[in-house]
Structure formats: structure tokens, C-alpha cells
Tab-separated table of C-alpha atoms in Angstrom:
chain	number	residue	atom	x	y	z
V	1	MET	CA	-9.659	5.673	32.430
V	2	ASP	CA	-9.670	9.476	32.845
V	3	SER	CA	-10.431	11.059	29.467
V	4	GLU	CA	-7.815	13.802	29.881
V	5	LYS	CA	-5.097	11.187	30.465
V	6	LEU	CA	-6.207	9.285	27.383
V	7	VAL	CA	-6.017	12.418	25.245
V	8	ALA	CA	-2.604	13.308	26.669
V	9	GLN	CA	-1.279	9.843	25.851
V	10	ALA	CA	-2.699	10.029	22.359
V	11	LEU	CA	-1.209	13.460	21.698
V	12	ALA	CA	2.208	12.027	22.511
V	13	PHE	CA	1.975	10.250	19.137
V	14	PRO	CA	1.975	12.893	16.331
V	15	ILE	CA	-0.483	12.263	13.545
V	16	LEU	CA	1.360	14.187	10.829
V	17	ALA	CA	3.866	12.964	8.279
V	18	PRO	CA	7.012	13.404	10.447
V	19	ILE	CA	6.182	10.141	12.236
V	20	LEU	CA	6.888	8.268	9.022
V	21	ALA	CA	10.574	9.060	9.118
V	22	ALA	CA	10.786	7.976	12.742
V	23	THR	CA	9.036	4.649	12.229
V	24	VAL	CA	10.796	3.568	9.044
V	25	THR	CA	13.571	0.978	9.449
V	26	PRO	CA	15.676	-0.887	6.860
V	27	ALA	CA	13.862	-3.698	5.068
V	28	VAL	CA	15.381	-7.156	5.031
V	29	ALA	CA	14.848	-9.493	2.092
V	30	GLN	CA	13.458	-12.852	3.148
V	31	ALA	CA	12.959	-16.033	1.172
V	32	CYS	CA	9.412	-17.333	0.791
V	33	SER	CA	8.634	-20.392	2.868
V	34	THR	CA	7.010	-23.165	0.854
V	35	TYR	CA	6.009	-25.172	3.935
V	36	ASP	CA	3.356	-23.528	6.095
V	37	CYS	CA	3.120	-25.427	9.371
V	38	SER	CA	-0.006	-23.540	10.405
V	39	ARG	CA	-1.888	-25.613	7.817
V	40	TYR	CA	-1.191	-28.879	9.622
V	41	GLU	CA	-2.734	-30.058	12.873
V	42	HIS	CA	-0.025	-30.507	15.515
V	43	TRP	CA	0.967	-29.650	19.063
V	44	VAL	CA	4.253	-27.797	19.492
V	45	ASP	CA	4.304	-28.393	23.242
V	46	LEU	CA	1.929	-29.335	26.072
V	47	ALA	CA	2.593	-29.358	29.814
V	48	VAL	CA	0.831	-29.232	33.197
V	49	VAL	CA	0.810	-25.641	34.490
V	50	ASN	CA	-0.694	-25.948	38.008
V	51	VAL	CA	1.548	-28.462	39.719
V	52	ALA	CA	2.147	-26.597	42.998
V	53	LYS	CA	-1.377	-26.748	44.415
V	54	ILE	CA	-4.754	-27.738	43.003
V	55	PRO	CA	-7.965	-26.874	44.894
V	56	SER	CA	-9.668	-29.970	46.285
V	57	ASP	CA	-12.495	-29.369	43.790
V	58	GLY	CA	-10.142	-28.368	40.959
V	59	VAL	CA	-8.782	-29.901	37.787
V	60	ILE	CA	-5.360	-30.495	36.269
V	61	VAL	CA	-4.680	-27.703	33.779
V	62	LEU	CA	-2.442	-28.253	30.744
V	63	GLN	CA	-1.395	-25.592	28.266
V	64	GLY	CA	0.527	-25.675	25.019
V	65	THR	CA	0.864	-24.290	21.522
V	66	HIS	CA	-1.535	-26.045	19.184
V	67	PHE	CA	-2.405	-25.690	15.511
V	68	GLY	CA	-5.850	-27.163	14.957
V	69	GLU	CA	-8.975	-27.851	16.994
V	70	ASP	CA	-8.279	-28.873	20.576
V	71	LEU	CA	-11.278	-31.176	20.850
V	72	ALA	CA	-10.357	-33.083	17.683
V	73	SER	CA	-6.821	-33.673	18.969
V	74	LEU	CA	-7.822	-35.327	22.263
V	75	PRO	CA	-7.703	-38.932	20.924
V	76	ALA	CA	-4.015	-38.395	20.101
V	77	ILE	CA	-3.200	-37.501	23.722
V	78	GLU	CA	-2.673	-40.287	26.241
V	79	LEU	CA	-2.738	-39.142	29.868
V	80	THR	CA	-2.627	-41.238	33.031
V	81	VAL	CA	-2.978	-39.932	36.574
V	82	THR	CA	-1.898	-42.216	39.410
V	83	GLN	CA	-1.677	-42.135	43.188
V	84	ASP	CA	0.849	-44.472	44.753
V	85	GLY	CA	1.054	-46.244	41.400
V	86	GLN	CA	-2.693	-46.820	41.110
V	87	PRO	CA	-4.497	-45.249	38.104
V	88	ILE	CA	-7.195	-42.688	38.880
V	89	ALA	CA	-10.324	-42.534	36.729
V	90	GLY	CA	-10.857	-39.285	34.863
V	91	ALA	CA	-11.009	-37.686	31.439
V	92	LEU	CA	-9.197	-35.082	29.365
V	93	GLU	CA	-11.325	-32.179	28.102
V	94	ALA	CA	-10.955	-29.138	25.891
V	95	SER	CA	-11.589	-25.796	27.575
V	96	SER	CA	-12.995	-22.469	26.454
V	97	MET	CA	-9.453	-21.264	25.646
V	98	HIS	CA	-7.566	-22.644	22.677
V	99	GLY	CA	-4.440	-24.517	23.727
V	100	VAL	CA	-5.698	-25.124	27.278
V	101	LEU	CA	-6.893	-28.608	28.296
V	102	VAL	CA	-8.148	-29.918	31.634
V	103	TRP	CA	-8.052	-33.389	33.170
V	104	ARG	CA	-11.035	-33.908	35.432
V	105	PRO	CA	-11.132	-36.759	37.996
V	106	ALA	CA	-14.209	-38.984	38.028
V	107	ALA	CA	-14.273	-38.913	41.857
V	108	PRO	CA	-13.159	-36.227	44.327
V	109	TRP	CA	-9.432	-35.847	44.910
V	110	GLN	CA	-7.865	-37.063	48.111
V	111	THR	CA	-6.956	-33.841	49.875
V	112	ASP	CA	-3.400	-32.997	50.861
V	113	ALA	CA	-2.116	-35.738	48.555
V	114	ALA	CA	0.239	-35.989	45.562
V	115	TYR	CA	-0.602	-37.502	42.168
V	116	ALA	CA	1.676	-38.418	39.273
V	117	VAL	CA	0.778	-37.310	35.756
V	118	ALA	CA	2.316	-39.077	32.764
V	119	GLY	CA	1.391	-39.172	29.116
V	120	MET	CA	2.272	-38.589	25.506
V	121	VAL	CA	1.073	-36.441	22.611
V	122	THR	CA	1.360	-38.192	19.245
V	123	ASN	CA	1.317	-35.720	16.374
V	124	PRO	CA	-0.144	-36.746	12.998
V	125	GLU	CA	2.286	-37.938	10.351
V	126	GLU	CA	0.837	-35.375	7.975
V	127	GLY	CA	2.868	-32.240	8.388
V	128	ALA	CA	5.869	-34.105	9.768
V	129	GLY	CA	8.636	-31.641	10.489
V	130	CYS	CA	6.296	-29.054	11.971
V	131	GLY	CA	6.531	-30.549	15.454
V	132	GLN	CA	8.079	-33.418	17.372
V	133	PRO	CA	6.524	-36.805	16.490
V	134	THR	CA	5.771	-37.285	20.181
V	135	ILE	CA	5.689	-34.932	23.153
V	136	PRO	CA	6.092	-36.453	26.626
V	137	ILE	CA	4.028	-35.152	29.556
V	138	GLU	CA	5.256	-35.707	33.095
V	139	ALA	CA	4.495	-33.930	36.366
V	140	MET	CA	3.692	-34.338	40.045
V	141	VAL	CA	0.648	-32.391	41.240
V	142	ASN	CA	-0.399	-31.627	44.796
V	143	ILE	CA	-3.986	-31.366	46.018
V	144	ASP	CA	-4.871	-28.661	48.511
V	145	VAL	CA	-6.950	-29.279	51.619
V	146	ALA	CA	-9.450	-26.569	50.638
V	147	PRO	CA	-11.699	-26.079	47.601
V	148	GLY	CA	-11.394	-23.139	45.256
V	149	VAL	CA	-12.515	-19.702	46.406
V	150	ALA	CA	-15.313	-17.720	44.794
V	151	LEU	CA	-14.297	-15.521	41.865
V	152	VAL	CA	-14.655	-11.746	42.074
V	153	PRO	CA	-15.232	-9.455	39.074
V	154	VAL	CA	-11.996	-8.352	37.437
V	155	GLU	CA	-10.966	-4.752	37.952
V	156	PHE	CA	-8.938	-3.497	35.009
V	157	SER	CA	-7.464	-0.400	33.414
V	158	GLY	CA	-6.082	0.407	29.992
V	159	VAL	CA	-3.159	2.419	28.659
V	160	ALA	CA	-4.144	3.938	25.325
V	161	GLN	CA	-2.175	5.390	22.448
V	162	VAL	CA	-2.917	6.454	18.886
V	163	GLU	CA	-0.594	5.525	16.036
V	164	ILE	CA	-0.830	6.308	12.349
V	165	SER	CA	-0.172	3.577	9.793
V	166	PRO	CA	0.701	4.980	6.349
V	167	VAL	CA	-1.704	4.039	3.577
V	168	ALA	CA	0.436	3.182	0.572
V	169	SER	CA	-0.174	2.458	-3.090
V	170	LEU	CA	1.308	3.789	-6.308
V	171	ASP	CA	-1.606	6.224	-6.530
V	172	LEU	CA	-1.185	7.503	-2.986
V	173	LEU	CA	2.563	8.204	-3.045
V	174	VAL	CA	4.239	11.534	-3.673
V	175	CYS	CA	7.897	11.420	-4.757
V	176	CYS	CA	10.817	13.604	-5.721
V	177	GLU	CA	11.070	14.295	-9.450
V	178	GLY	CA	12.536	11.399	-11.408
V	179	THR	CA	11.704	8.742	-8.831
V	180	ALA	CA	9.895	5.583	-9.969
V	181	PRO	CA	8.209	3.522	-7.228
V	182	SER	CA	6.928	0.117	-8.304
V	183	SER	CA	4.599	-2.663	-7.195
V	184	GLY	CA	4.654	-6.445	-7.468
V	185	TYR	CA	3.828	-9.630	-5.604
V	186	GLY	CA	5.852	-11.239	-2.838
V	187	CYS	CA	5.394	-14.056	-0.325
V	188	GLY	CA	2.477	-12.387	1.413
V	189	GLY	CA	0.753	-10.887	-1.623
V	190	PRO	CA	1.026	-7.388	-3.147
V	191	ASP	CA	4.259	-5.508	-2.391
V	192	LEU	CA	5.080	-1.846	-2.939
V	193	TYR	CA	8.694	-0.764	-3.373
V	194	TRP	CA	9.731	2.817	-2.713
V	195	ASP	CA	12.510	4.853	-1.132
V	196	ALA	CA	11.437	6.681	2.028
V	197	GLU	CA	14.050	9.365	1.324
V	198	GLU	CA	12.385	10.144	-2.003
V	199	CYS	CA	8.716	9.170	-1.536
V	200	ALA	CA	6.014	9.532	1.110
V	201	PRO	CA	2.324	8.545	1.394
V	202	THR	CA	-0.332	11.231	1.378
V	203	LEU	CA	-2.785	9.301	3.530
V	204	GLY	CA	-2.594	7.456	6.829
V	205	HIS	CA	-4.980	5.540	9.053
V	206	GLY	CA	-5.243	6.192	12.773
V	207	TYR	CA	-5.491	3.244	15.164
V	208	LEU	CA	-6.258	3.231	18.859
V	209	THR	CA	-4.268	0.585	20.728
V	210	VAL	CA	-5.142	-0.133	24.354
V	211	GLU	CA	-2.987	-2.296	26.616
V	212	ILE	CA	-5.426	-3.755	29.153
V	213	SER	CA	-4.293	-5.111	32.505
V	214	GLY	CA	-6.541	-6.400	35.286
V	215	GLN	CA	-6.470	-7.832	38.768
V	216	ALA	CA	-6.840	-11.609	39.133
V	217	ALA	CA	-10.339	-12.859	39.922
V	218	ALA	CA	-8.932	-15.061	42.704
V	219	ALA	CA	-5.688	-15.728	44.532
V	220	GLY	CA	-3.881	-18.896	45.591
V	221	PRO	CA	-4.442	-22.261	43.871
V	222	THR	CA	-7.730	-21.005	42.398
V	223	ALA	CA	-5.825	-18.453	40.308
V	224	GLU	CA	-4.321	-21.239	38.187
V	225	GLN	CA	-7.805	-22.570	37.379
V	226	ILE	CA	-9.130	-19.446	35.647
V	227	VAL	CA	-9.506	-18.465	32.005
V	228	TYR	CA	-10.110	-14.793	31.215
V	229	THR	CA	-12.115	-13.813	28.146
V	230	LEU	CA	-12.091	-10.302	26.720
V	231	LYS	CA	-15.265	-9.088	25.056
V	232	VAL	CA	-15.125	-5.986	22.864
V	233	ASP	CA	-18.407	-4.286	22.074
V	234	GLY	CA	-20.215	-7.421	23.187
V	235	LYS	CA	-18.220	-9.853	21.035
V	236	VAL	CA	-15.564	-12.313	22.168
V	237	GLU	CA	-12.118	-10.952	21.292
V	238	THR	CA	-9.670	-13.440	22.818
V	239	SER	CA	-8.887	-15.464	25.951
V	240	ASN	CA	-5.887	-15.637	28.238
V	241	ARG	CA	-4.878	-17.279	31.511
V	242	VAL	CA	-4.010	-13.857	32.918
V	243	PRO	CA	-6.208	-10.734	32.616
V	244	GLN	CA	-3.912	-8.939	30.179
V	245	PHE	CA	-4.868	-8.049	26.625
V	246	SER	CA	-3.998	-5.726	23.745
V	247	VAL	CA	-6.755	-4.310	21.555
V	248	SER	CA	-6.359	-2.291	18.352
V	249	ARG	CA	-9.258	-0.524	16.645
V	250	ASP	CA	-9.767	2.455	14.360
V	251	ALA	CA	-12.786	3.552	16.375
V	252	PRO	CA	-13.681	3.865	20.082
V	253	PHE	CA	-14.708	0.631	21.796
V	254	CYS	CA	-15.963	-0.755	25.097
V	255	ALA	CA	-14.547	-3.826	26.858
V	256	VAL	CA	-15.591	-6.379	29.479
V	257	ILE	CA	-13.456	-9.147	30.997
V	258	GLU	CA	-15.124	-12.410	31.993
V	259	ALA	CA	-13.396	-14.827	34.378
V	260	SER	CA	-14.322	-18.518	34.167
V	261	TYR	CA	-13.435	-21.151	36.795
V	262	LEU	CA	-12.366	-24.208	34.813
V	263	ALA	CA	-13.389	-26.643	37.550
V	264	SER	CA	-17.054	-25.611	37.781
V	265	GLY	CA	-17.691	-23.278	34.857
V	266	ALA	CA	-18.666	-20.426	37.185
V	267	VAL	CA	-18.272	-17.025	35.472
V	268	THR	CA	-17.952	-13.463	36.737
V	269	ALA	CA	-17.954	-10.342	34.557
V	270	SER	CA	-16.227	-7.016	35.098
V	271	GLU	CA	-17.803	-3.629	34.708
V	272	GLU	CA	-17.663	-2.282	31.160
V	273	GLN	CA	-15.004	0.285	30.348
V	274	CYS	CA	-14.835	2.386	27.190
V	275	PHE	CA	-11.811	3.828	25.418
V	276	GLY	CA	-11.139	6.343	22.677
V	277	GLN	CA	-14.278	8.464	22.828
V	278	ASP	CA	-12.107	11.609	23.075
V	279	MET	CA	-9.847	10.497	20.206
V	280	VAL	CA	-12.322	10.155	17.365
V	281	LYS	CA	-10.682	12.846	15.221
V	282	MET	CA	-7.347	11.018	15.432
V	283	LEU	CA	-8.780	7.684	14.263
V	284	GLY	CA	-9.533	6.429	10.776
V	285	PRO	CA	-8.342	8.212	7.584
V	286	GLN	CA	-5.746	10.953	8.175
V	287	VAL	CA	-4.230	13.358	5.642
V	288	LEU	CA	-0.417	13.379	5.719
V	289	ASP	CA	1.907	16.082	4.423
V	290	PRO	CA	4.747	14.641	2.281
V	291	ALA	CA	6.465	18.040	2.207
V	292	ALA	CA	7.093	17.703	5.940
V	293	THR	CA	9.593	14.895	5.323
V	294	LEU	CA	10.736	15.329	1.699
V	295	GLN	CA	12.978	18.282	0.865
V	296	CYS	CA	12.673	18.214	-2.930
V	297	VAL	CA	10.370	19.122	-5.804
V	298	LEU	CA	7.441	16.709	-5.509
V	299	GLU	CA	5.350	15.101	-8.210
V	300	GLN	CA	2.831	12.346	-8.854
V	301	CYS	CA	2.640	10.162	-11.953
V	302	ALA	CA	0.175	7.873	-13.632
V	303	THR	CA	0.901	4.156	-13.379
V	304	ALA	CA	1.831	1.771	-16.164
V	305	ASP	CA	3.234	-1.765	-15.963
V	306	ASN	CA	3.321	-1.698	-12.147
V	307	THR	CA	5.405	1.469	-11.933
V	308	TRP	CA	5.111	5.199	-12.565
V	309	ASP	CA	4.945	6.492	-16.160
V	310	PRO	CA	7.548	9.315	-16.332
V	311	MET	CA	5.642	10.865	-19.254
V	312	MET	CA	2.447	11.226	-17.220
V	313	CYS	CA	3.463	13.292	-14.194
V	314	VAL	CA	2.138	16.440	-12.548
V	315	PRO	CA	3.564	18.611	-9.797
V	316	TYR	CA	2.193	17.645	-6.408
V	317	ASP	CA	-0.634	19.938	-5.330
V	318	PRO	CA	-1.655	19.314	-1.699
V	319	SER	CA	-4.968	21.043	-2.346
V	320	GLN	CA	-5.948	18.305	-4.796
V	321	PRO	CA	-6.790	14.938	-3.179
V	322	THR	CA	-5.051	11.850	-4.451
V	323	GLY	CA	-6.721	8.476	-4.736
V	324	SER	CA	-6.842	5.027	-6.208
V	325	ASP	CA	-7.837	4.093	-9.734
V	326	GLY	CA	-8.357	0.509	-8.589
V	327	GLY	CA	-5.787	-0.855	-11.024
V	328	ASP	CA	-2.519	-0.841	-9.134
V	329	SER	CA	-3.663	-0.430	-5.550
V	330	ALA	CA	-4.079	-3.024	-2.841
V	331	SER	CA	-6.990	-2.561	-0.483
V	332	ASP	CA	-8.109	-3.971	2.831
V	333	GLY	CA	-11.516	-4.619	1.335
V	334	SER	CA	-13.285	-1.959	3.354
V	335	GLY	CA	-13.690	0.437	0.459
V	336	SER	CA	-13.703	3.361	2.871
V	337	GLY	CA	-10.331	3.302	4.559
V	338	SER	CA	-11.944	2.611	7.945
V	339	ALA	CA	-10.996	-1.027	8.384
V	340	THR	CA	-11.112	-2.333	11.930
V	341	ALA	CA	-8.144	-4.343	13.178
V	342	GLY	CA	-8.446	-7.406	15.343
V	343	GLU	CA	-11.809	-8.718	14.214
V	344	GLY	CA	-12.668	-12.128	12.799
V	345	ASP	CA	-11.154	-13.522	9.635
V	346	GLY	CA	-14.345	-12.780	7.752
V	347	ASP	CA	-13.829	-9.071	8.329
V	348	LYS	CA	-10.152	-9.020	7.458
V	349	GLY	CA	-8.919	-7.868	4.101
V	350	CYS	CA	-5.514	-7.729	2.511
V	351	ALA	CA	-2.747	-7.245	5.046
V	352	CYS	CA	-0.137	-6.498	2.428
V	353	ALA	CA	3.537	-5.819	2.932
V	354	VAL	CA	4.839	-2.412	1.886
V	355	ARG	CA	8.553	-2.754	1.348
V	356	PRO	CA	10.215	0.594	0.614
V	357	THR	CA	13.640	0.218	-0.985
V	358	GLY	CA	16.924	1.607	0.275
V	359	ASP	CA	16.801	2.589	3.950
V	360	ALA	CA	13.033	2.424	4.161
V	361	GLY	CA	11.192	-0.038	6.340
V	362	LEU	CA	8.396	-2.584	6.423
V	363	LEU	CA	5.026	-0.935	6.921
V	364	ALA	CA	1.519	-2.354	7.204
V	365	LEU	CA	-0.870	-1.607	4.367
V	366	VAL	CA	-4.047	-0.986	6.327
V	367	GLY	CA	-6.466	0.357	3.737
V	368	LEU	CA	-7.107	2.791	0.938
V	369	VAL	CA	-9.365	5.775	0.535
V	370	GLY	CA	-10.955	5.972	-2.898
V	371	LEU	CA	-10.429	9.560	-4.017
V	372	ALA	CA	-10.176	10.958	-7.532
V	373	ARG	CA	-6.869	12.056	-9.062
V	374	ARG	CA	-6.246	14.363	-11.967
V	375	ARG	CA	-3.555	13.451	-14.516
V	376	ARG	CA	-2.029	15.256	-17.414
V	377	ALA	CA	0.849	14.581	-19.762
V	378	ARG	CA	4.138	16.152	-18.832
V	379	GLY	CA	4.654	19.219	-20.882
């Protein structure tokens, strides 16, 4: 993408404190769920997705929402393919994309013919209530007279924008005099409660989000036999049945889209494209100005018992950096405030909810910057 267009799009998203007021919406109290269905292996749904035409060398493609490992769930899925009532030999397989299965015939299809697909998914009894006990599968598929066409490398583009997520903790807030923000624990972990009309964070974290859209690697019946895999900086990010992805990072990155033909395993790769190289100064830790949104006398206070100590406050001085004392702050585990979104679970830290009170909204706690803070007793 043209670098000047990227910068123009990024500049459309201000990186100063006024964005906080625009992005804050009322918080809604929600009860904690005691039953987490994501912990239990089950299919929510599963259906054939390429019924109209299948290349003569193709496979039946099924897709659904699945919690658990696809390969391990195959014994619980019964699938029969028949032609004129006669069963056809074949086998169900897991694919390179989670939630996508293929049924591969043992012998070549009869071209220009129709086949009936019937079966049933039986979910485990453990976790009952998370999905239907059984999920029926039924479809008629049609075989084309021609085999699949060769895949071409995906051509893609990306629309980029920069957004600032406030970094919030008791030590990184500035509030109007007499205000007492507090912290605690909710359903998702540490919570921070504060009124956006009386408090504002002093730090933010800039993220580059790129909406990627590409051209299909093939047309016609072959198009329904393709899985697209996005690689970011050489590592697999995610897969999709269409070449459309969303990537969020706090640093520039480069992307490649691979297209894989499910019937043969043939793969093509796009040219690499890079994003965000002209936006480096907007990414990562950003200093915010609370005075831009708060029209009052501002102060900061030491923390005690998960709230501010009104006897340990100082007037807010923007020339003095604020920071975390490690006692009342939640961190993303990066230690530097430069956490990268969208990577593997091993790289993720605390994604804590920040629930301002009153008319404030739900914000994402993306990281903390460890800076020193001076305190003195109120005189």
C-alpha cells in the first residue's frame, strides 16, 4: 500500500487524550458465568459448504464451529456418501483450518453426477448444555465434469489505521480533586473503576490495525476447495476460507497469504507486503494529556486498600512522569508497555477489563509502562 495513504489514514485517528472521550461508552454490569463452554469439546454446528459443484478431483468440504481438536473429534462423526442409494467408500479428514473437515472418496468421482451426504455428529456427554446432543448432516452434492484449476498467488491490499488504547491503573490515572478511583477483581480478573468525567489515564498504547482483503486464488468450483493462511513476519497467524483477515500489532509487520487446495494439498504464496513502517512514532507507548479532557483541578494520590489515599495526594504535574509501583497495577506481562496483540497464548498477558463508573465505558487494559512517581503527604 502507498505509504502516504497509510500515513493519511493513521492521522485520521488522533493520538492525544481527546479520543478517550469519544471512545468511552456506558458500562453495563454483567453477571459472571460459572459454566464456560469453551472448556468442553463439542461441535456447535457442522454442514457441507460446497454442494453446488465439486471439481471431479475435489473433496466434500464441511465447516462448523468446534471447541476442541478436529482430529480427535472424527470418531464421533458418522458420515455416509451414497450414489443412487449405494454407499461410496471414502474417509473423513481434518484439514489445515480448524473447524473445516473434508470427506475424500477412495476412488474417483463419477463426473456430472449427484451424491447424497448424510450423517450425524454426536457430542460428548461431558459439557452437556453447551451444544445439541446430536447434529444432523444432510446434503446433495454435484460433481463437475472438469477437475480443479491451478491456483494463482493471492493479490491483496490492506486498509490501515492507528488507534490508541488507554493504559489504566490506579497509578496511571489523574483525577479531579476529591475523586477516589478503585480497583478490584471481576469475572475476567482485575477491574478498575473510575469516572471518565473526573479521571483520565496519562498513558496510552498505539496499535496498528490492518484490514486485509485479497483476490481468490481460483474461481468456480475450485474456489470452494481452498483454505487461505495468513503469515505475519513468517509465522502462521490464522486461516480462513476467504482471503480476508484483520491484524493488530503495536509495531510494523509484513504479511504473506498462502492458498492451499484441499483436494491435493497444492500451495501458492502471495508476494510479501509490509505495513506500518511510516507509523512507528504512533505505535507503542504514547503520552496522553488528561487536561485536554478534564476541566478541573487535577491531582494524583497514593494507593491504599485498592483505592486512592486522600491524605497522600499531590497536584498533577505533567512534567513529572507517572508510573506503577507494582502493587495495585495490572500488567500485560511485557514489562515495557510494548505488548503485541494477536500472537500465541504464550505471549499473551493479562487482558483485564477497565470498567469506569458512571457514564464511562469498557476499555482494554493493554499494558503498563513502569515509570517512577513522586508522592508526598497532603499539606
